Amino acid sequence: MLVLMLVAIASLRLCSLARAQPLCRVQTVRTGKDVLYSSSMTTRLIKHPCNKNIALYLGRQLFFTRNNFESSLPPFSIPPSMQVGIPEVTSAHFAGPVLLLVVNKKVYVYNIKTNSWTASTGIEHPVSHISGDNCCYSKHPFCLDISIFVFAYSHGEQISQTNIYFSDNWGFIFENYIHEGQEQLVGSLGGIFYLFSLSQIGVLLINQEKAKFEYSDYPLNHSFGLPFDYNGTLNIIIIPGQKGILIFWFEKSLLVSRNSGQLVFPVQVQERPGTLYPSVFDAGITIHTVAANENALAVLTQEDSLYYGSLGILTSFIIKFAHQDIWSQQAALMFTGLGILEILTPLPDSEFPAFDFQKCPVNIQAVLMDPQLQVDVCKVEILQGDFDNKMYTIDMNSKLELTAMMIPRPGTSPVPLAMVSNPHALGLNVFNYEDGYTYDGNTKHRLNISLKQQQHWGRADPNFTSSIEKPTISTITVDIANKEISCVDLKPLTAIISIGCDLKKKIVVQNEISACYKGNLDPVALQDNYSYIIEKEAYDPNFQGQKATEDLLVHYPYEKLGCPLLIHYDSPWKPVVELWQAGKFQEIVEAEYVLVEVNGLFTYTYSLTADTALCSSQPQNWTTIREEAQGSSFSWDRENYVSCHDPNNDAPLQWPNVPYQILGGPTENKIIFDQRNGIYVFLISIVDPYYSYCHLTTAFSVYVYGAFPLPFLMPEITIFLLMISILLSVWLAYMIPKLLHTELGRRLTGYWVSLCNRCRRSCACFQCRH
Ligand SMILES: *[C@@H]1O[C@H](CO)[C@@H](O)[C@H](O)[C@H]1NC(C)=O
Ligand SMILES: *[C@@H]1O[C@H](CO)[C@@H](O)[C@H](O)[C@H]1NC(C)=O
Ligand SMILES: *[C@@H]1O[C@H](CO)[C@@H](O)[C@H](O)[C@H]1NC(C)=O
Ligand SMILES: *[C@@H]1O[C@H](CO)[C@@H](O)[C@H](O)[C@H]1NC(C)=O
Ligand SMILES: *[C@@H]1O[C@H](CO)[C@@H](O)[C@H](O)[C@H]1NC(C)=O
Ligand SMILES: *[C@@H]1O[C@H](CO)[C@@H](O)[C@H](O)[C@H]1NC(C)=O
């Protein structure tokens, strides 16, 4: 390092001597400046929640490791090309593939894989903090997308005036975040967090040493969590796993919330067996650093003591371990495995620029066995469930059944407990347990858990489903109530549940009698780049029911649609729609849906009108949907559908005789085709907002047959000619027998006979024999 500096200074000298020729590289000097540091008195160690080997140490220097500090490291620095100025780091956050740092009030993105830096764009005011979360349950896009959302803000500014920024691409690009009603909020900003476990954005408001969360979305919109003491400047840790656990800490304060900040409690401190202080403040200790993982919490104090606590459902105290000389200004804590805690201290090397790391592992389970601590033994031997750490989806009208198994210690009867993190969205329908068979001398308990979306078991307000257009999430956690702190190896069971579209759901239109089967269309011809013509009188390219100006040549996409469904023009018809999930038939869809012919064919109508469909308000139709879109592309789906039977729909029923264009649901509405044979390609879309979160839509084709082919002439002329020919044949039938008896008749008969004889000779005219 020193050598480098000397070379650089030498080259700088050289530079000033020969100013005319820019030979030198001045920026070499600046590398020394861009070694990052944190000015906080405390140290922090942030582990990547999904990759346990990646971590960032924040102290007097920063260290970034990819192997859990298993090798010496030079202090983490930012390239001079980023031109950060003072390289002071105030906040750091891992967002999926990147590490975000706030350096000198600006956000920088470090790509972990490519080892490259980028400055974020879109932030116009200085910021001090960033926040976000990660989902490690699954590689499903739903889970991976959690890490793309990042907030950047300035801690401590008046909330009514401050600028908050939001990114939905891991912090590369930020936009101004408009928090509804922000101007009315009183207090300073303690942080803003996307609380996925509750599907809410939470703003922490600080006002006169009290703080509380304000939530953004229905049903908690603009409501507050309970106020709690806010002493100092609290660091906030979102515990990985989307369970809704938050930890707030500062030198004299340690608080925990298990429901995304709705209730925040001080963590109690057990100094000796039997002495429990209500808070860190009351225990008179000073926190140096805190480490937390999904299940546990550890605290190192400036008094050189180590404390440990479980993050179980009901426990909220930390217990002091026996004293040992472990503290130093640079010491940090990290959990490296279940029940293993490490005290990590970077050590400078006088010979080498890289730092070494001193590690001091603590086996929590072994320490807790110390009889002096008087800790009760864990009452549970095994808690297992195959849903642990997995992701599930619950769509509307579906439920989820999970099971777990518990083996208690002989002679004890611990109480298992299940909790959902977002009770507004997800209901715990059933949770029970039964004593099962004996297993290795233990009684095995089977836990049954049944989950359902809240809306569908009658407790939630009916507006709930439609008010949530974006999917929500929740986690389910199964743990033991009042678990002893000694249950270090007994991990609670958790699964993440997406309450949203089940991407495996598809709709299919039943095609039992196809036009190919009945011989109306030739499948070979259909497959061979088949095309057909739609006459200009039958379609409107603008879907407004106006005749087009020229005929349309349509290519038939056989690969996509197969053979069309056969329909007789004369029979009112509606498709039979099937719901499939992951390739398995589920049910016939009874929900409301709409159809549109993709080429603009309008030669069909509906059997019901607004009136006969018993609408209480004016129903929507394709015209109104198109008008609402104001020229941009439009779709009619669960998000814009409003039922005309909905008592809250206040559109007056002004035109009761318009066709009712919604099929399925409570009405018997059907399609009635005009007298026209041909192929129709329909797009079907389920519009019932209560059927599924998915946009269920598909295309299918029908072939209408049996209609009298319309002649080229006007229908009036056709009828006239038809009448004339009928009259003529009636007249002929009457006149011919009469005529045959007259002289003219006889002559005519003779002519026919001679013609027939001639014919018999010259050709094989069988008809003439008579
Ligand atoms: C939340 O929103 C709903 C509907 O959007 C509204 O009826 C309710 O009054 C709001 N609640 C609060 C506390 O503002
Ligand atoms: C905050 O400080 C006050 C005294 O200033 C103290 O009474 C209170 O217990 C502290 N709260 C916490 C959570 O530490
Ligand atoms: C738990 O579920 C199993 C199978 O689903 C069932 O046989 C058992 O009766 C259930 N137990 C209770 C207590 O409901
Ligand atoms: C549903 O929402 C509408 C308007 O947002 C409101 O008038 C109605 O009272 C709500 N229904 C319930 C049951 O809350
Ligand atoms: C299919 O037919 C269309 C129109 O008849 C024609 O333009 C196109 O080239 C044909 N494609 C093939 C692969 O024959
Ligand atoms: C669509 O509904 C509007 C009233 O909402 C009505 O004026 C119009 O005629 C309807 N269009 C069709 C094609 O039925």
PDB file of N, CA, C and O in Angstrom, residues 512-560:
ATOM      1  N   GLU A 512     -66.166 -31.238 -27.963  1.00  0.00           N
ATOM      2  CA  GLU A 512     -66.506 -32.654 -28.085  1.00  0.00           C
ATOM      3  C   GLU A 512     -66.853 -33.032 -29.517  1.00  0.00           C
ATOM      4  O   GLU A 512     -66.479 -34.085 -29.989  1.00  0.00           O
ATOM      5  N   ILE A 513     -67.575 -32.125 -30.196  1.00  0.00           N
ATOM      6  CA  ILE A 513     -67.915 -32.430 -31.591  1.00  0.00           C
ATOM      7  C   ILE A 513     -67.215 -31.391 -32.454  1.00  0.00           C
ATOM      8  O   ILE A 513     -67.630 -30.235 -32.523  1.00  0.00           O
ATOM      9  N   SER A 514     -66.123 -31.810 -33.090  1.00  0.00           N
ATOM     10  CA  SER A 514     -65.403 -30.850 -33.910  1.00  0.00           C
ATOM     11  C   SER A 514     -65.888 -30.944 -35.343  1.00  0.00           C
ATOM     12  O   SER A 514     -66.453 -31.951 -35.771  1.00  0.00           O
ATOM     13  N   ALA A 515     -65.662 -29.871 -36.070  1.00  0.00           N
ATOM     14  CA  ALA A 515     -66.099 -29.799 -37.459  1.00  0.00           C
ATOM     15  C   ALA A 515     -65.348 -30.806 -38.325  1.00  0.00           C
ATOM     16  O   ALA A 515     -65.821 -31.181 -39.384  1.00  0.00           O
ATOM     17  N   CYS A 516     -64.199 -31.253 -37.885  1.00  0.00           N
ATOM     18  CA  CYS A 516     -63.441 -32.234 -38.660  1.00  0.00           C
ATOM     19  C   CYS A 516     -64.035 -33.621 -38.483  1.00  0.00           C
ATOM     20  O   CYS A 516     -64.130 -34.408 -39.409  1.00  0.00           O
ATOM     21  N   TYR A 517     -64.474 -33.914 -37.278  1.00  0.00           N
ATOM     22  CA  TYR A 517     -65.048 -35.207 -36.954  1.00  0.00           C
ATOM     23  C   TYR A 517     -66.300 -35.460 -37.786  1.00  0.00           C
ATOM     24  O   TYR A 517     -66.528 -36.549 -38.272  1.00  0.00           O
ATOM     25  N   LYS A 518     -67.115 -34.422 -37.936  1.00  0.00           N
ATOM     26  CA  LYS A 518     -68.371 -34.557 -38.681  1.00  0.00           C
ATOM     27  C   LYS A 518     -68.181 -34.376 -40.179  1.00  0.00           C
ATOM     28  O   LYS A 518     -69.130 -34.418 -40.935  1.00  0.00           O
ATOM     29  N   GLY A 519     -66.962 -34.096 -40.608  1.00  0.00           N
ATOM     30  CA  GLY A 519     -66.716 -33.981 -42.037  1.00  0.00           C
ATOM     31  C   GLY A 519     -67.037 -32.630 -42.654  1.00  0.00           C
ATOM     32  O   GLY A 519     -66.998 -32.477 -43.863  1.00  0.00           O
ATOM     33  N   ASN A 520     -67.380 -31.630 -41.827  1.00  0.00           N
ATOM     34  CA  ASN A 520     -67.665 -30.312 -42.387  1.00  0.00           C
ATOM     35  C   ASN A 520     -66.405 -29.602 -42.842  1.00  0.00           C
ATOM     36  O   ASN A 520     -66.426 -28.800 -43.758  1.00  0.00           O
ATOM     37  N   LEU A 521     -65.318 -29.882 -42.148  1.00  0.00           N
ATOM     38  CA  LEU A 521     -64.042 -29.294 -42.547  1.00  0.00           C
ATOM     39  C   LEU A 521     -63.027 -30.425 -42.659  1.00  0.00           C
ATOM     40  O   LEU A 521     -63.118 -31.430 -41.957  1.00  0.00           O
ATOM     41  N   ASP A 522     -62.050 -30.216 -43.540  1.00  0.00           N
ATOM     42  CA  ASP A 522     -61.048 -31.250 -43.768  1.00  0.00           C
ATOM     43  C   ASP A 522     -59.802 -30.918 -42.945  1.00  0.00           C
ATOM     44  O   ASP A 522     -59.169 -29.889 -43.165  1.00  0.00           O
ATOM     45  N   PRO A 523     -59.447 -31.769 -41.984  1.00  0.00           N
ATOM     46  CA  PRO A 523     -58.298 -31.441 -41.122  1.00  0.00           C
ATOM     47  C   PRO A 523     -56.996 -31.278 -41.906  1.00  0.00           C
ATOM     48  O   PRO A 523     -56.141 -30.489 -41.528  1.00  0.00           O
ATOM     49  N   VAL A 524     -56.864 -32.022 -43.006  1.00  0.00           N
ATOM     50  CA  VAL A 524     -55.632 -31.906 -43.800  1.00  0.00           C
ATOM     51  C   VAL A 524     -55.558 -30.506 -44.422  1.00  0.00           C
ATOM     52  O   VAL A 524     -54.526 -29.830 -44.361  1.00  0.00           O
ATOM     53  N   ALA A 525     -56.691 -30.066 -44.962  1.00  0.00           N
ATOM     54  CA  ALA A 525     -56.721 -28.730 -45.558  1.00  0.00           C
ATOM     55  C   ALA A 525     -56.476 -27.656 -44.495  1.00  0.00           C
ATOM     56  O   ALA A 525     -55.753 -26.686 -44.731  1.00  0.00           O
ATOM     57  N   LEU A 526     -57.065 -27.846 -43.316  1.00  0.00           N
ATOM     58  CA  LEU A 526     -56.912 -26.856 -42.236  1.00  0.00           C
ATOM     59  C   LEU A 526     -55.457 -26.713 -41.817  1.00  0.00           C
ATOM     60  O   LEU A 526     -55.007 -25.618 -41.469  1.00  0.00           O
ATOM     61  N   GLN A 527     -54.742 -27.836 -41.850  1.00  0.00           N
ATOM     62  CA  GLN A 527     -53.346 -27.789 -41.405  1.00  0.00           C
ATOM     63  C   GLN A 527     -52.431 -27.191 -42.451  1.00  0.00           C
ATOM     64  O   GLN A 527     -51.316 -26.798 -42.150  1.00  0.00           O
ATOM     65  N   ASP A 528     -52.927 -27.162 -43.710  1.00  0.00           N
ATOM     66  CA  ASP A 528     -52.058 -26.724 -44.799  1.00  0.00           C
ATOM     67  C   ASP A 528     -52.263 -25.234 -45.069  1.00  0.00           C
ATOM     68  O   ASP A 528     -52.802 -24.846 -46.109  1.00  0.00           O
ATOM     69  N   ASN A 529     -51.850 -24.410 -44.101  1.00  0.00           N
ATOM     70  CA  ASN A 529     -51.931 -22.951 -44.265  1.00  0.00           C
ATOM     71  C   ASN A 529     -53.316 -22.534 -44.757  1.00  0.00           C
ATOM     72  O   ASN A 529     -53.460 -21.790 -45.719  1.00  0.00           O
ATOM     73  N   TYR A 530     -54.345 -23.021 -44.051  1.00  0.00           N
ATOM     74  CA  TYR A 530     -55.720 -22.761 -44.474  1.00  0.00           C
ATOM     75  C   TYR A 530     -56.069 -21.293 -44.244  1.00  0.00           C
ATOM     76  O   TYR A 530     -55.699 -20.694 -43.244  1.00  0.00           O
ATOM     77  N   SER A 531     -56.740 -20.700 -45.204  1.00  0.00           N
ATOM     78  CA  SER A 531     -57.245 -19.347 -44.969  1.00  0.00           C
ATOM     79  C   SER A 531     -58.668 -19.249 -45.492  1.00  0.00           C
ATOM     80  O   SER A 531     -59.100 -20.074 -46.308  1.00  0.00           O
ATOM     81  N   TYR A 532     -59.396 -18.290 -44.992  1.00  0.00           N
ATOM     82  CA  TYR A 532     -60.781 -18.099 -45.406  1.00  0.00           C
ATOM     83  C   TYR A 532     -61.063 -16.605 -45.498  1.00  0.00           C
ATOM     84  O   TYR A 532     -60.286 -15.789 -44.983  1.00  0.00           O
ATOM     85  N   ILE A 533     -62.193 -16.313 -46.161  1.00  0.00           N
ATOM     86  CA  ILE A 533     -62.507 -14.899 -46.391  1.00  0.00           C
ATOM     87  C   ILE A 533     -63.707 -14.505 -45.545  1.00  0.00           C
ATOM     88  O   ILE A 533     -64.696 -15.232 -45.470  1.00  0.00           O
ATOM     89  N   ILE A 534     -63.574 -13.372 -44.863  1.00  0.00           N
ATOM     90  CA  ILE A 534     -64.735 -12.810 -44.158  1.00  0.00           C
ATOM     91  C   ILE A 534     -65.240 -11.661 -45.014  1.00  0.00           C
ATOM     92  O   ILE A 534     -64.498 -10.713 -45.302  1.00  0.00           O
ATOM     93  N   GLU A 535     -66.494 -11.768 -45.419  1.00  0.00           N
ATOM     94  CA  GLU A 535     -67.048 -10.744 -46.303  1.00  0.00           C
ATOM     95  C   GLU A 535     -67.221  -9.437 -45.537  1.00  0.00           C
ATOM     96  O   GLU A 535     -67.425  -9.435 -44.322  1.00  0.00           O
ATOM     97  N   LYS A 536     -67.105  -8.362 -46.271  1.00  0.00           N
ATOM     98  CA  LYS A 536     -67.036  -7.050 -45.614  1.00  0.00           C
ATOM     99  C   LYS A 536     -68.300  -6.689 -44.833  1.00  0.00           C
ATOM    100  O   LYS A 536     -68.263  -5.884 -43.915  1.00  0.00           O
ATOM    101  N   GLU A 537     -69.424  -7.341 -45.184  1.00  0.00           N
ATOM    102  CA  GLU A 537     -70.676  -7.026 -44.476  1.00  0.00           C
ATOM    103  C   GLU A 537     -70.703  -7.640 -43.080  1.00  0.00           C
ATOM    104  O   GLU A 537     -71.581  -7.337 -42.285  1.00  0.00           O
ATOM    105  N   ALA A 538     -69.747  -8.540 -42.773  1.00  0.00           N
ATOM    106  CA  ALA A 538     -69.884  -9.334 -41.555  1.00  0.00           C
ATOM    107  C   ALA A 538     -68.925  -8.942 -40.434  1.00  0.00           C
ATOM    108  O   ALA A 538     -69.047  -9.431 -39.328  1.00  0.00           O
ATOM    109  N   TYR A 539     -67.982  -8.060 -40.701  1.00  0.00           N
ATOM    110  CA  TYR A 539     -67.013  -7.770 -39.642  1.00  0.00           C
ATOM    111  C   TYR A 539     -66.678  -6.285 -39.585  1.00  0.00           C
ATOM    112  O   TYR A 539     -66.921  -5.530 -40.532  1.00  0.00           O
ATOM    113  N   ASP A 540     -66.131  -5.903 -38.452  1.00  0.00           N
ATOM    114  CA  ASP A 540     -65.668  -4.529 -38.258  1.00  0.00           C
ATOM    115  C   ASP A 540     -64.281  -4.601 -37.637  1.00  0.00           C
ATOM    116  O   ASP A 540     -64.136  -5.080 -36.506  1.00  0.00           O
ATOM    117  N   PRO A 541     -63.263  -4.120 -38.363  1.00  0.00           N
ATOM    118  CA  PRO A 541     -61.917  -4.185 -37.780  1.00  0.00           C
ATOM    119  C   PRO A 541     -61.801  -3.361 -36.495  1.00  0.00           C
ATOM    120  O   PRO A 541     -60.890  -3.585 -35.691  1.00  0.00           O
ATOM    121  N   ASN A 542     -62.727  -2.425 -36.277  1.00  0.00           N
ATOM    122  CA  ASN A 542     -62.668  -1.595 -35.061  1.00  0.00           C
ATOM    123  C   ASN A 542     -63.615  -2.078 -33.963  1.00  0.00           C
ATOM    124  O   ASN A 542     -63.800  -1.384 -32.958  1.00  0.00           O
ATOM    125  N   PHE A 543     -64.231  -3.209 -34.173  1.00  0.00           N
ATOM    126  CA  PHE A 543     -65.092  -3.824 -33.143  1.00  0.00           C
ATOM    127  C   PHE A 543     -66.241  -2.917 -32.715  1.00  0.00           C
ATOM    128  O   PHE A 543     -66.604  -2.866 -31.556  1.00  0.00           O
ATOM    129  N   GLN A 544     -66.788  -2.158 -33.666  1.00  0.00           N
ATOM    130  CA  GLN A 544     -67.891  -1.282 -33.288  1.00  0.00           C
ATOM    131  C   GLN A 544     -69.194  -1.688 -33.967  1.00  0.00           C
ATOM    132  O   GLN A 544     -70.171  -0.970 -33.907  1.00  0.00           O
ATOM    133  N   GLY A 545     -69.155  -2.808 -34.675  1.00  0.00           N
ATOM    134  CA  GLY A 545     -70.370  -3.272 -35.319  1.00  0.00           C
ATOM    135  C   GLY A 545     -70.693  -2.534 -36.619  1.00  0.00           C
ATOM    136  O   GLY A 545     -71.807  -2.633 -37.119  1.00  0.00           O
ATOM    137  N   GLN A 546     -69.731  -1.789 -37.182  1.00  0.00           N
ATOM    138  CA  GLN A 546     -69.929  -1.118 -38.470  1.00  0.00           C
ATOM    139  C   GLN A 546     -69.344  -2.020 -39.557  1.00  0.00           C
ATOM    140  O   GLN A 546     -68.299  -2.626 -39.350  1.00  0.00           O
ATOM    141  N   LYS A 547     -70.022  -2.059 -40.711  1.00  0.00           N
ATOM    142  CA  LYS A 547     -69.515  -2.910 -41.789  1.00  0.00           C
ATOM    143  C   LYS A 547     -68.165  -2.401 -42.277  1.00  0.00           C
ATOM    144  O   LYS A 547     -67.941  -1.195 -42.364  1.00  0.00           O
ATOM    145  N   ALA A 548     -67.297  -3.337 -42.645  1.00  0.00           N
ATOM    146  CA  ALA A 548     -65.976  -2.966 -43.140  1.00  0.00           C
ATOM    147  C   ALA A 548     -66.069  -2.570 -44.610  1.00  0.00           C
ATOM    148  O   ALA A 548     -67.111  -2.762 -45.243  1.00  0.00           O
ATOM    149  N   THR A 549     -64.984  -2.037 -45.145  1.00  0.00           N
ATOM    150  CA  THR A 549     -65.023  -1.585 -46.538  1.00  0.00           C
ATOM    151  C   THR A 549     -64.468  -2.627 -47.491  1.00  0.00           C
ATOM    152  O   THR A 549     -64.675  -2.531 -48.680  1.00  0.00           O
ATOM    153  N   GLU A 550     -63.740  -3.612 -46.980  1.00  0.00           N
ATOM    154  CA  GLU A 550     -63.303  -4.669 -47.882  1.00  0.00           C
ATOM    155  C   GLU A 550     -63.265  -6.016 -47.166  1.00  0.00           C
ATOM    156  O   GLU A 550     -63.201  -6.073 -45.947  1.00  0.00           O
ATOM    157  N   ASP A 551     -63.305  -7.060 -47.987  1.00  0.00           N
ATOM    158  CA  ASP A 551     -63.276  -8.414 -47.437  1.00  0.00           C
ATOM    159  C   ASP A 551     -61.941  -8.659 -46.751  1.00  0.00           C
ATOM    160  O   ASP A 551     -60.942  -8.012 -47.067  1.00  0.00           O
ATOM    161  N   LEU A 552     -61.959  -9.627 -45.838  1.00  0.00           N
ATOM    162  CA  LEU A 552     -60.748  -9.894 -45.052  1.00  0.00           C
ATOM    163  C   LEU A 552     -60.296 -11.327 -45.297  1.00  0.00           C
ATOM    164  O   LEU A 552     -61.096 -12.263 -45.188  1.00  0.00           O
ATOM    165  N   LEU A 553     -59.027 -11.478 -45.634  1.00  0.00           N
ATOM    166  CA  LEU A 553     -58.458 -12.816 -45.787  1.00  0.00           C
ATOM    167  C   LEU A 553     -57.825 -13.196 -44.451  1.00  0.00           C
ATOM    168  O   LEU A 553     -56.966 -12.492 -43.938  1.00  0.00           O
ATOM    169  N   VAL A 554     -58.311 -14.293 -43.874  1.00  0.00           N
ATOM    170  CA  VAL A 554     -57.824 -14.688 -42.550  1.00  0.00           C
ATOM    171  C   VAL A 554     -57.085 -16.015 -42.647  1.00  0.00           C
ATOM    172  O   VAL A 554     -57.588 -16.983 -43.213  1.00  0.00           O
ATOM    173  N   HIS A 555     -55.899 -16.024 -42.074  1.00  0.00           N
ATOM    174  CA  HIS A 555     -55.144 -17.274 -41.997  1.00  0.00           C
ATOM    175  C   HIS A 555     -55.639 -18.025 -40.757  1.00  0.00           C
ATOM    176  O   HIS A 555     -55.797 -17.446 -39.689  1.00  0.00           O
ATOM    177  N   TYR A 556     -55.889 -19.318 -40.882  1.00  0.00           N
ATOM    178  CA  TYR A 556     -56.397 -20.072 -39.730  1.00  0.00           C
ATOM    179  C   TYR A 556     -55.234 -20.716 -38.973  1.00  0.00           C
ATOM    180  O   TYR A 556     -54.535 -21.578 -39.501  1.00  0.00           O
ATOM    181  N   PRO A 557     -55.005 -20.308 -37.713  1.00  0.00           N
ATOM    182  CA  PRO A 557     -53.855 -20.855 -36.962  1.00  0.00           C
ATOM    183  C   PRO A 557     -54.181 -22.240 -36.395  1.00  0.00           C
ATOM    184  O   PRO A 557     -54.534 -22.378 -35.219  1.00  0.00           O
ATOM    185  N   TYR A 558     -54.050 -23.256 -37.211  1.00  0.00           N
ATOM    186  CA  TYR A 558     -54.438 -24.612 -36.803  1.00  0.00           C
ATOM    187  C   TYR A 558     -53.609 -25.109 -35.611  1.00  0.00           C
ATOM    188  O   TYR A 558     -54.124 -25.740 -34.696  1.00  0.00           O
ATOM    189  N   GLU A 559     -52.313 -24.773 -35.618  1.00  0.00           N
ATOM    190  CA  GLU A 559     -51.429 -25.254 -34.544  1.00  0.00           C
ATOM    191  C   GLU A 559     -51.951 -24.779 -33.190  1.00  0.00           C
ATOM    192  O   GLU A 559     -51.840 -25.468 -32.180  1.00  0.00           O
ATOM    193  N   LYS A 560     -52.542 -23.577 -33.179  1.00  0.00           N
ATOM    194  CA  LYS A 560     -52.995 -22.997 -31.923  1.00  0.00           C
ATOM    195  C   LYS A 560     -54.409 -23.454 -31.571  1.00  0.00           C
ATOM    196  O   LYS A 560     -54.706 -23.726 -30.419  1.00  0.00           O
TER     197      LYS A 560
END
